[in-house]
Short mmCIF file of C-alpha atoms in Angstrom, two decimals:
data_model
loop_
_atom_site.label_atom_id
_atom_site.label_comp_id
_atom_site.label_asym_id
_atom_site.label_seq_id
_atom_site.Cartn_x
_atom_site.Cartn_y
_atom_site.Cartn_z
CA MET A 1 -0.15 0.18 -0.03
CA LYS A 2 1.35 3.33 -0.65
CA LYS A 3 2.18 6.20 1.99
CA LEU A 4 -0.48 8.24 1.00
CA GLU A 5 -2.92 5.54 0.89
CA GLN A 6 -1.45 4.19 4.18
CA GLU A 7 -1.77 7.86 5.83
CA LEU A 8 -5.11 7.91 4.44
CA GLU A 9 -6.68 4.87 6.32
CA GLN A 10 -5.45 6.28 9.62
CA LEU A 11 -7.22 9.60 8.95
CA ARG A 12 -10.44 7.30 8.20
CA GLU A 13 -9.89 5.66 11.49
CA ARG A 14 -9.63 8.90 13.43
CA VAL A 15 -12.27 9.83 11.97
CA ALA A 16 -14.55 6.55 12.68
CA LYS A 17 -13.14 6.91 16.39
CA MET A 18 -14.23 10.40 16.68
CA GLY A 19 -17.63 9.24 15.18
CA ASP A 20 -17.74 6.84 17.84
CA LEU A 21 -17.16 9.37 20.63
CA ALA A 22 -19.94 11.68 19.33
CA GLU A 23 -22.47 8.63 19.24
CA ALA A 24 -21.31 7.76 22.99
CA MET A 25 -21.95 11.28 24.00
CA VAL A 26 -25.20 11.63 21.99
CA VAL A 27 -26.04 7.97 23.91
CA GLU A 28 -25.27 9.27 27.44
CA ALA A 29 -27.23 12.55 26.65
CA ILE A 30 -30.33 10.33 25.94
CA VAL A 31 -29.79 8.18 29.11
CA ALA A 32 -29.81 11.11 30.90
CA LEU A 33 -33.19 12.13 29.61
CA GLY A 34 -34.42 9.41 31.51
CA GLU A 35 -32.20 9.85 34.57
CA PRO A 36 -32.55 13.63 34.62
CA LEU A 37 -31.12 13.52 38.53
CA ASP A 38 -28.30 11.67 38.33
CA ASP A 39 -25.19 14.17 37.50
CA SER A 40 -22.39 11.86 36.52
CA HIS A 41 -24.24 11.87 32.81
CA PHE A 42 -23.58 15.69 32.46
CA GLN A 43 -19.96 15.19 34.21
CA ARG A 44 -19.16 12.63 31.28
CA ILE A 45 -20.26 14.55 28.61
CA GLN A 46 -18.20 17.81 29.77
CA ALA A 47 -15.03 15.46 30.14
CA GLU A 48 -15.79 13.91 26.06
CA GLU A 49 -16.20 17.15 24.81
CA ASP A 50 -13.21 18.38 25.50
CA ARG A 51 -11.71 14.71 24.06
CA LEU A 52 -13.82 15.54 21.19
CA ASP A 53 -12.30 19.52 20.28
CA GLN A 54 -8.82 17.78 20.77
CA LEU A 55 -9.72 15.22 17.74
CA GLN A 56 -11.26 17.90 15.40
CA LEU A 57 -8.53 19.99 16.07
CA ASP A 58 -5.84 16.79 15.55
CA ILE A 59 -8.06 15.75 12.47
CA ASP A 60 -8.45 18.84 10.67
CA LYS A 61 -4.48 19.32 11.33
CA GLU A 62 -3.67 16.18 9.84
CA ALA A 63 -5.92 16.64 6.62
CA ILE A 64 -4.28 20.00 5.93
CA ARG A 65 -1.08 18.31 6.43
CA LEU A 66 -1.92 15.18 3.90
CA LEU A 67 -2.99 18.14 1.76
CA THR A 68 0.15 20.04 1.91
CA VAL A 69 2.30 17.06 1.71
CA TYR A 70 0.70 14.98 -1.33
CA GLY A 71 -1.68 17.58 -3.02
CA PRO A 72 -4.25 14.78 -3.77
CA VAL A 73 -6.13 14.37 -6.52
CA ALA A 74 -9.83 12.64 -7.43
CA ALA A 75 -11.38 10.61 -4.39
CA ASN A 76 -8.11 10.72 -2.18
CA LEU A 77 -8.95 15.07 -2.48
CA ARG A 78 -12.46 14.01 -1.95
CA MET A 79 -12.02 12.27 1.24
CA ILE A 80 -9.89 14.50 2.67
CA LEU A 81 -12.22 17.54 1.84
CA SER A 82 -14.84 15.14 3.24
CA VAL A 83 -13.46 14.25 6.37
CA SER A 84 -12.92 17.75 7.05
CA ARG A 85 -16.48 18.81 6.50
CA ILE A 86 -17.75 15.16 8.75
CA ASN A 87 -15.34 16.45 11.79
CA SER A 88 -16.65 19.99 12.01
CA GLU A 89 -20.26 17.95 12.13
CA LEU A 90 -19.12 15.86 14.75
CA GLU A 91 -17.92 18.03 16.76
CA ARG A 92 -21.32 20.27 16.87
CA ILE A 93 -23.03 16.97 17.57
CA GLY A 94 -20.90 16.99 20.58
CA ASP A 95 -21.92 20.53 21.59
CA GLN A 96 -25.55 19.37 21.17
CA THR A 97 -25.38 16.82 23.73
CA VAL A 98 -23.76 19.86 26.49
CA SER A 99 -26.82 21.95 25.20
CA MET A 100 -29.18 18.92 25.66
CA CYS A 101 -27.75 18.36 29.20
CA ASN A 102 -27.97 21.88 29.98
CA HIS A 103 -31.59 22.09 29.17
CA ILE A 104 -32.00 18.90 31.15
CA GLN A 105 -30.67 20.62 34.23
CA LEU A 106 -32.88 23.96 33.91
CA MET A 107 -36.22 21.40 33.56
CA VAL A 108 -35.17 19.51 36.47
CA SER A 109 -34.16 22.78 38.85
CA LYS A 110 -36.87 25.32 37.58
CA SER A 111 -39.95 23.06 36.82
CA ASP A 112 -42.07 20.21 37.70
CA GLU A 113 -42.81 19.32 34.30
CA THR A 114 -42.00 15.54 33.06
CA LEU A 115 -40.52 14.92 29.35
CA LEU A 116 -43.63 14.33 26.79
CA PRO A 117 -43.56 10.62 25.62
CA GLN A 118 -42.47 11.74 22.24
CA PHE A 119 -38.96 11.85 23.28
CA GLN A 120 -38.62 8.16 23.44
CA GLY A 121 -38.91 7.99 20.03
CA MET A 122 -37.54 10.44 18.92
CA ALA A 123 -34.00 9.91 20.77
CA ARG A 124 -34.36 6.31 19.55
CA LEU A 125 -34.46 7.51 15.87
CA VAL A 126 -31.69 9.87 16.08
CA ARG A 127 -29.37 7.48 17.64
CA ALA A 128 -29.82 4.96 14.79
CA MET A 129 -29.41 7.64 12.19
CA LEU A 130 -26.27 8.46 13.94
CA HIS A 131 -25.09 4.58 14.50
CA ASP A 132 -25.72 4.20 10.71
CA THR A 133 -24.39 7.33 9.17
CA LEU A 134 -21.11 6.21 11.00
CA LYS A 135 -21.44 2.69 9.74
CA ALA A 136 -22.03 4.20 6.47
CA PHE A 137 -18.21 6.17 7.02
CA ARG A 138 -16.84 3.27 8.09
CA LEU A 139 -17.96 0.80 5.02
CA GLU A 140 -17.99 3.98 2.60
CA ASP A 141 -21.41 3.25 1.59
CA SER A 142 -23.13 5.72 -0.13
CA ARG A 143 -26.29 3.88 -0.65
CA LYS A 144 -26.38 3.34 3.33
CA ALA A 145 -26.05 7.23 3.72
CA LYS A 146 -28.86 8.15 1.09
CA SER A 147 -31.33 5.94 3.13
CA THR A 148 -29.86 7.03 6.40
CA MET A 149 -30.84 10.65 5.19
CA ALA A 150 -34.70 9.54 4.64
CA ASN A 151 -35.33 8.93 8.64
CA ASP A 152 -34.98 12.59 9.09
CA GLU A 153 -38.03 13.55 7.79
CA LEU A 154 -39.30 11.32 10.73
CA VAL A 155 -37.16 13.14 13.24
CA ASP A 156 -38.61 16.48 11.82
CA VAL A 157 -41.97 15.38 12.04
CA LEU A 158 -41.72 14.32 15.51
CA ASN A 159 -39.97 17.56 16.61
CA ASP A 160 -42.90 19.62 15.10
CA GLU A 161 -45.08 17.72 16.90
CA ILE A 162 -43.55 18.30 20.40
CA ILE A 163 -42.97 22.12 19.82
CA ARG A 164 -46.95 21.99 18.60
CA GLU A 165 -47.68 20.02 22.26
CA LEU A 166 -46.03 22.16 24.49
CA LEU A 167 -47.16 25.83 22.66
CA GLY A 168 -50.80 24.47 22.68
CA GLY A 169 -53.56 23.23 25.18
CA ASP A 170 -53.69 24.62 28.45
CA ARG A 171 -50.34 26.20 28.38
CA SER A 172 -51.42 28.99 26.27
CA ASN A 173 -53.71 30.32 29.30
CA GLY A 174 -51.51 31.96 31.71
CA ALA A 175 -48.81 29.27 32.13
CA GLY A 176 -47.17 29.56 35.24
CA ARG A 177 -43.37 30.30 35.64
CA ARG A 178 -42.47 27.03 36.02
CA GLU A 179 -44.24 25.42 33.22
CA VAL A 180 -42.81 27.95 30.47
CA ALA A 181 -39.02 26.63 31.79
CA GLY A 182 -40.65 23.17 31.46
CA ALA A 183 -41.83 23.68 27.97
CA VAL A 184 -39.02 25.56 26.93
CA ALA A 185 -36.46 23.51 28.14
CA GLN A 186 -38.04 20.62 26.62
CA ILE A 187 -38.33 22.64 23.02
CA MET A 188 -34.82 23.16 23.32
CA ILE A 189 -34.07 19.55 24.01
CA SER A 190 -36.15 18.68 20.97
CA GLN A 191 -34.25 20.86 18.68
CA SER A 192 -31.12 19.65 20.07
CA LEU A 193 -32.66 16.00 19.15
CA GLU A 194 -33.42 17.62 15.75
CA ARG A 195 -30.25 19.33 14.80
CA ILE A 196 -28.22 16.08 15.57
CA GLY A 197 -30.57 14.63 13.06
CA ASP A 198 -29.36 17.06 10.53
CA GLN A 199 -25.96 16.87 11.59
CA ALA A 200 -25.93 12.92 10.64
CA CYS A 201 -27.76 14.25 7.47
CA ASN A 202 -25.05 16.51 6.59
CA VAL A 203 -22.34 13.26 7.36
CA CYS A 204 -24.09 11.43 5.29
CA GLU A 205 -24.15 14.16 2.06
CA GLN A 206 -20.00 13.88 3.06
CA ILE A 207 -20.43 9.96 2.61
CA VAL A 208 -22.02 10.33 -0.84
CA TYR A 209 -19.75 13.07 -1.94
CA MET A 210 -16.64 11.10 -0.94
CA VAL A 211 -17.46 7.98 -2.64
CA GLU A 212 -19.46 9.15 -5.71
CA GLY A 213 -18.20 12.70 -6.30
CA ALA A 214 -22.11 13.72 -6.47
CA ASP A 215 -22.78 17.12 -4.19
CA ILE A 216 -26.15 16.38 -3.01
CA ARG A 217 -26.09 19.64 -0.17
CA HIS A 218 -29.33 21.08 -0.70
CA ARG A 219 -31.29 19.22 -3.21
CA HIS A 220 -34.59 18.79 -1.42
CA PRO A 221 -36.45 15.49 -2.50
CA ALA A 222 -39.52 15.82 -4.57
CA MET B 1 36.93 12.43 11.42
CA THR B 2 36.70 12.21 15.37
CA VAL B 3 33.43 13.19 16.74
CA ALA B 4 33.45 15.71 19.21
CA THR B 5 32.21 14.81 23.15
CA ASP B 6 28.19 14.95 23.11
CA SER B 7 27.77 17.68 25.68
CA SER B 8 27.55 21.12 23.88
CA THR B 9 24.53 22.52 22.35
CA ARG B 10 26.01 21.73 18.84
CA THR B 11 24.93 17.91 19.54
CA HIS B 12 21.45 18.84 18.81
CA TYR B 13 22.41 19.61 14.91
CA SER B 14 24.68 16.92 12.71
CA ILE B 15 25.47 19.84 10.47
CA GLN B 16 25.82 23.78 11.20
CA THR B 17 26.94 26.58 9.19
CA ARG B 18 28.08 29.62 10.18
CA ASP B 19 28.43 32.67 8.00
CA LEU B 20 29.31 30.10 5.35
CA ASN B 21 30.57 31.96 2.03
CA LEU B 22 31.82 30.44 -1.30
CA TRP B 23 33.14 31.73 -4.29
CA TYR B 24 33.79 30.00 -8.18
CA GLY B 25 36.68 32.24 -8.93
CA LYS B 26 35.08 35.86 -8.40
CA PHE B 27 31.49 34.83 -8.55
CA GLN B 28 29.89 34.27 -5.14
CA ALA B 29 27.73 31.26 -4.97
CA LEU B 30 26.91 31.15 -1.13
CA LYS B 31 26.33 34.33 0.83
CA ASN B 32 26.37 34.57 4.56
CA VAL B 33 24.86 30.37 4.86
CA THR B 34 24.32 30.01 8.37
CA VAL B 35 22.20 26.83 9.10
CA ASP B 36 21.30 23.79 11.57
CA ILE B 37 20.10 20.64 10.39
CA ARG B 38 18.99 18.23 13.24
CA PRO B 39 19.85 14.40 13.30
CA ARG B 40 17.35 11.86 11.98
CA LEU B 41 15.56 13.75 9.64
CA ILE B 42 15.52 14.43 6.36
CA THR B 43 16.02 18.14 5.16
CA SER B 44 15.63 18.99 1.53
CA LEU B 45 17.33 21.88 0.26
CA ILE B 46 14.83 23.55 -2.59
CA GLY B 47 15.54 26.53 -5.04
CA PRO B 48 15.80 27.73 -8.23
CA SER B 49 18.72 26.52 -10.45
CA GLY B 50 21.73 28.16 -9.60
CA CYS B 51 20.28 29.07 -5.91
CA GLY B 52 23.58 27.37 -4.56
CA LYS B 53 21.57 24.35 -3.36
CA THR B 54 23.95 21.65 -4.70
CA THR B 55 26.98 23.72 -4.10
CA LEU B 56 25.74 24.09 0.04
CA LEU B 57 25.23 20.58 -0.37
CA ARG B 58 28.95 19.60 -1.35
CA CYS B 59 30.38 22.26 1.14
CA PHE B 60 29.33 19.42 3.57
CA ASN B 61 32.13 16.86 2.60
CA ARG B 62 34.14 19.33 0.75
CA ILE B 63 33.44 17.74 -2.37
CA ASN B 64 33.49 21.33 -4.06
CA GLU B 65 37.32 21.55 -3.78
CA ARG B 66 37.56 18.90 -6.47
CA TYR B 67 36.85 21.91 -8.99
CA GLY B 68 39.82 24.55 -8.61
CA ASN B 69 39.42 28.19 -8.13
CA VAL B 70 37.11 27.80 -4.87
CA THR B 71 37.49 29.79 -2.17
CA THR B 72 35.31 29.24 1.32
CA THR B 73 35.42 31.01 4.48
CA GLY B 74 32.79 30.55 7.57
CA GLU B 75 32.53 27.26 9.32
CA VAL B 76 31.18 24.24 8.32
CA THR B 77 30.64 21.91 11.89
CA ILE B 78 29.48 18.19 11.35
CA LEU B 79 29.11 15.98 14.33
CA GLY B 80 30.90 18.83 16.76
CA ARG B 81 34.15 18.92 13.94
CA ASN B 82 34.71 22.37 11.61
CA VAL B 83 34.96 20.46 8.61
CA TYR B 84 37.36 23.25 7.19
CA ASP B 85 39.88 22.82 10.51
CA GLU B 86 43.60 22.09 8.50
CA ASP B 87 43.55 18.72 10.58
CA ILE B 88 40.56 17.52 9.24
CA SER B 89 41.36 14.54 7.47
CA LEU B 90 39.26 14.68 3.77
CA SER B 91 39.29 10.52 4.09
CA GLU B 92 37.49 10.51 7.54
CA LEU B 93 35.21 13.52 6.43
CA ARG B 94 33.77 11.60 3.55
CA LYS B 95 33.70 7.94 5.56
CA SER B 96 31.01 9.92 8.03
CA VAL B 97 29.32 11.73 4.82
CA GLY B 98 28.34 9.90 2.24
CA MET B 99 27.19 11.28 -1.12
CA VAL B 100 24.83 9.88 -3.52
CA PHE B 101 24.28 11.17 -7.01
CA GLN B 102 21.86 12.41 -9.71
CA ARG B 103 22.74 9.38 -12.08
CA PRO B 104 23.74 6.48 -10.28
CA ASN B 105 26.91 5.51 -10.64
CA PRO B 106 28.07 2.05 -9.48
CA LEU B 107 31.66 0.67 -10.82
CA PRO B 108 31.76 -1.66 -13.45
CA ILE B 109 32.50 -4.29 -11.18
CA SER B 110 30.30 -7.08 -9.10
CA ILE B 111 27.29 -6.21 -6.91
CA TYR B 112 29.19 -7.32 -4.03
CA LYS B 113 32.96 -5.42 -4.54
CA ASN B 114 30.68 -2.50 -5.48
CA VAL B 115 29.49 -2.76 -1.56
CA LEU B 116 32.78 -3.09 -0.28
CA PHE B 117 34.14 -0.62 -2.44
CA GLY B 118 34.08 2.08 0.12
CA ILE B 119 35.48 0.21 3.16
CA ARG B 120 38.14 -1.42 1.10
CA THR B 121 39.46 1.91 0.11
CA HIS B 122 39.54 2.96 3.74
CA THR B 123 41.21 0.09 5.40
CA ARG B 124 43.32 -2.42 4.58
CA ARG B 125 43.55 -5.10 2.69
CA GLY B 126 42.40 -8.25 4.52
CA ALA B 127 40.98 -6.07 7.29
CA PHE B 128 37.94 -8.34 7.16
CA PRO B 129 37.31 -12.15 7.34
CA ARG B 130 35.19 -13.46 4.59
CA HIS B 131 32.14 -14.10 6.61
CA GLN B 132 32.47 -10.54 7.88
CA ARG B 133 32.68 -9.22 4.48
CA ASP B 134 29.71 -11.41 3.25
CA GLU B 135 27.65 -10.07 6.72
CA MET B 136 28.30 -6.44 5.67
CA VAL B 137 27.08 -7.09 2.15
CA GLU B 138 24.14 -8.54 2.97
CA SER B 139 23.04 -6.14 5.92
CA ALA B 140 23.95 -3.20 3.34
CA LEU B 141 21.69 -4.72 1.11
CA ARG B 142 19.10 -5.27 3.38
CA ASP B 143 19.48 -1.83 4.56
CA VAL B 144 18.28 -0.98 0.67
CA GLN B 145 15.39 -3.46 0.17
CA LEU B 146 17.55 -5.12 -2.21
CA TRP B 147 19.15 -8.12 -0.77
CA ASP B 148 16.06 -10.44 -1.98
CA GLU B 149 16.22 -8.96 -5.46
CA VAL B 150 20.20 -9.88 -6.05
CA LYS B 151 21.24 -12.45 -3.63
CA ASP B 152 21.70 -14.51 -5.93
CA ARG B 153 23.17 -12.92 -8.44
CA LEU B 154 26.15 -11.14 -6.13
CA ARG B 155 29.12 -11.86 -8.46
CA ARG B 156 27.41 -10.21 -11.50
CA ARG B 157 28.18 -6.58 -12.70
CA ALA B 158 26.60 -3.68 -10.77
CA THR B 159 25.95 -2.26 -14.10
CA HIS B 160 23.38 -4.66 -15.46
CA LEU B 161 20.88 -3.59 -12.83
CA THR B 162 17.98 -1.35 -13.73
CA LEU B 163 18.69 2.53 -12.67
CA GLU B 164 16.75 1.99 -9.73
CA GLN B 165 18.57 -0.80 -8.33
CA GLN B 166 21.82 0.77 -9.07
CA GLN B 167 20.81 3.99 -7.12
CA LYS B 168 19.88 1.52 -4.18
CA LEU B 169 23.04 0.26 -4.66
CA CYS B 170 24.93 3.24 -4.49
CA ILE B 171 23.40 3.96 -1.48
CA ALA B 172 24.50 0.57 -0.27
CA ARG B 173 27.75 1.28 -0.76
CA LEU B 174 27.89 4.16 1.99
CA LEU B 175 26.66 2.10 4.29
CA PRO B 176 29.35 -0.60 5.65
CA LEU B 177 31.59 2.75 6.64
CA LYS B 178 28.92 3.38 8.89
CA PRO B 179 28.12 7.05 8.16
CA ARG B 180 26.25 9.53 10.20
CA VAL B 181 25.28 12.02 7.30
CA ILE B 182 24.11 11.18 3.69
CA LEU B 183 23.70 13.58 1.04
CA MET B 184 21.95 13.09 -1.72
CA ASP B 185 21.53 15.31 -4.83
CA GLU B 186 18.89 14.77 -6.84
CA PRO B 187 18.73 10.87 -6.29
CA CYS B 188 15.63 10.38 -8.03
CA SER B 189 16.01 12.21 -11.18
CA ALA B 190 17.14 9.80 -13.36
CA LEU B 191 14.29 6.88 -12.38
CA ASP B 192 10.60 6.56 -13.30
CA ALA B 193 7.70 7.22 -11.14
CA GLU B 194 7.70 3.74 -9.57
CA GLY B 195 11.73 3.86 -9.04
CA THR B 196 11.27 7.51 -7.33
CA GLU B 197 8.36 6.14 -5.27
CA ARG B 198 10.49 3.17 -3.96
CA VAL B 199 13.45 4.89 -3.39
CA GLU B 200 11.66 7.78 -1.43
CA ALA B 201 10.52 4.78 0.44
CA LEU B 202 13.81 4.04 1.48
CA ILE B 203 15.56 6.95 2.34
CA GLY B 204 12.06 7.71 4.52
CA ASP B 205 13.51 4.24 6.40
CA LEU B 206 16.92 5.30 6.29
CA LYS B 207 16.37 8.62 8.58
CA ARG B 208 15.79 6.41 11.67
CA GLN B 209 19.44 6.36 11.60
CA TYR B 210 21.41 9.26 9.75
CA THR B 211 20.89 12.55 9.06
CA ILE B 212 20.01 12.69 5.13
CA VAL B 213 20.03 16.08 3.25
CA ILE B 214 18.74 15.99 -0.22
CA VAL B 215 18.63 18.26 -2.88
CA THR B 216 16.01 18.37 -5.55
CA HIS B 217 14.26 20.92 -8.30
CA ASN B 218 11.02 18.76 -7.50
CA MET B 219 9.02 20.35 -4.66
CA ALA B 220 6.43 17.69 -4.93
CA GLN B 221 9.55 15.35 -3.77
CA ALA B 222 10.42 17.88 -1.16
CA ARG B 223 7.06 18.14 0.47
CA ARG B 224 6.54 14.20 0.31
CA VAL B 225 9.89 13.27 1.87
CA SER B 226 11.14 15.69 3.85
CA ASP B 227 10.53 16.51 7.52
CA GLU B 228 12.32 20.57 7.05
CA CYS B 229 13.16 21.83 4.18
CA ILE B 230 15.46 25.13 3.18
CA PHE B 231 14.62 27.63 0.26
CA MET B 232 17.61 29.18 -1.58
CA LEU B 233 17.83 32.01 -3.59
CA LEU B 234 21.10 33.21 -5.27
CA GLY B 235 23.20 32.14 -2.89
CA GLU B 236 21.23 32.69 0.13
CA ILE B 237 19.04 30.91 2.92
CA ILE B 238 15.84 32.54 2.34
CA GLU B 239 13.58 30.33 4.77
CA HIS B 240 14.08 27.44 6.98
CA ASP B 241 11.18 25.61 8.46
CA ASP B 242 9.54 22.53 8.77
CA THR B 243 8.22 21.16 5.80
CA VAL B 244 4.41 21.34 6.02
CA GLN B 245 4.85 24.71 7.49
CA LEU B 246 6.99 26.17 5.05
CA PHE B 247 4.68 24.74 2.46
CA LEU B 248 1.46 25.69 4.32
CA ASN B 249 2.36 29.06 5.67
CA PRO B 250 5.89 30.52 4.46
CA HIS B 251 7.04 33.30 6.05
CA LYS B 252 9.23 34.91 3.25
CA GLU B 253 7.42 36.39 0.01
CA GLN B 254 10.10 34.93 -1.99
CA THR B 255 9.15 31.29 -0.52
CA GLU B 256 5.98 32.24 -1.03
CA MET B 257 6.29 33.24 -4.99
CA TYR B 258 8.89 30.60 -5.55
CA ILE B 259 6.24 27.57 -4.14
CA GLU B 260 3.32 29.15 -5.81
CA GLY B 261 5.38 28.78 -9.18
CA ARG B 262 5.36 32.69 -9.57
CA TYR B 263 8.68 32.20 -10.53
CA GLY B 264 12.18 30.47 -10.31
#
């Protein structure tokens, strides 16, 4: 195997590991949804976010080095460009898990609300999307990436439903401060999950670009 | 050449020059060159034709002096000794500082004798028994990844080898002398793309044991193989930096113009 290919393989492996870490953070945040009084989830996510940030810097540095040293073309060039973009998406997924933690804590401390039942399904869906996305990356499977993206619509529907429910019903008629806090926290959590779904889609788009060379961003399905 | 004791800061570097100037007749080819080259790294010298990179390389083992009318001032310290000191033995210097040239130059004798040629000229006849000579040949050829290809035809003339094999043999020829520094002047320019790739891989392996300085016209090669890079222009060092930094974020305008292909 040529040196560039070896180094690209190592880079790909590092991104896959970063993906594993981001996925572990998402799983932790979802568990925290069900165990909001357990601080250890938040602490672990904080610590992992630092690791994720460092991985982002390391991977970007390595991608820049490979571009500089080898001046790659074709599939190799696409791979490095994709890696650099995927890297940013994974880092933002980490940020969303931190945001989720902050809003879980807000909900626990400032309200008596309990999570709407729709969160369970939404969390399961987002988690599966991210898992499939990372699998598609490892396998360089653009078909899997495309089929994974299709799930994002369901996530959006659940997000809309959660927001509609929180803004409707009794709450619109003179809700108390604690109810407002609970609703705001839940809307923010739902938004974070929805964003993680979007970011998984962005990663999928980059997998398609990496494998097929087709730029499918901003192409909304009919 | 006797190597100085490893106590001074100089030992951080294999090669240091201080205010090195060199004239071919009245033409000044090197101007106040001050540079520190680190051990167990590959340092490449780049710059347009006539910038002095080959001249600088040739100062490191004083091979420039083979041409008449050369005047040199300043210091070149290799492994702790100024190579321009009067009591330096040229033959000892060239044992420690080996050189590989643009075109492979095997001698028209057997592969076996080529590998031992250097050590034989530096030692008295019969200094090494047969089994030791065999070991030296095998070890040198293994180090340059040539052993498996030539082990069954060691007695054949080296000039029958491919250019890539010949260049590897020329590198192998240096190794029995246990050099500390290997100088390479465009070592791949006579080779095809695959030969270049394999010789570059070999150079990458050798850096674990040696200080390697390589002159190249090929900037892509400098980027691929070297850890540090020195850009020269009109006999002067313009910039010396980590290779990735030099190509990604050069500090001098002349470097930027050269690596972007805007002159030279």
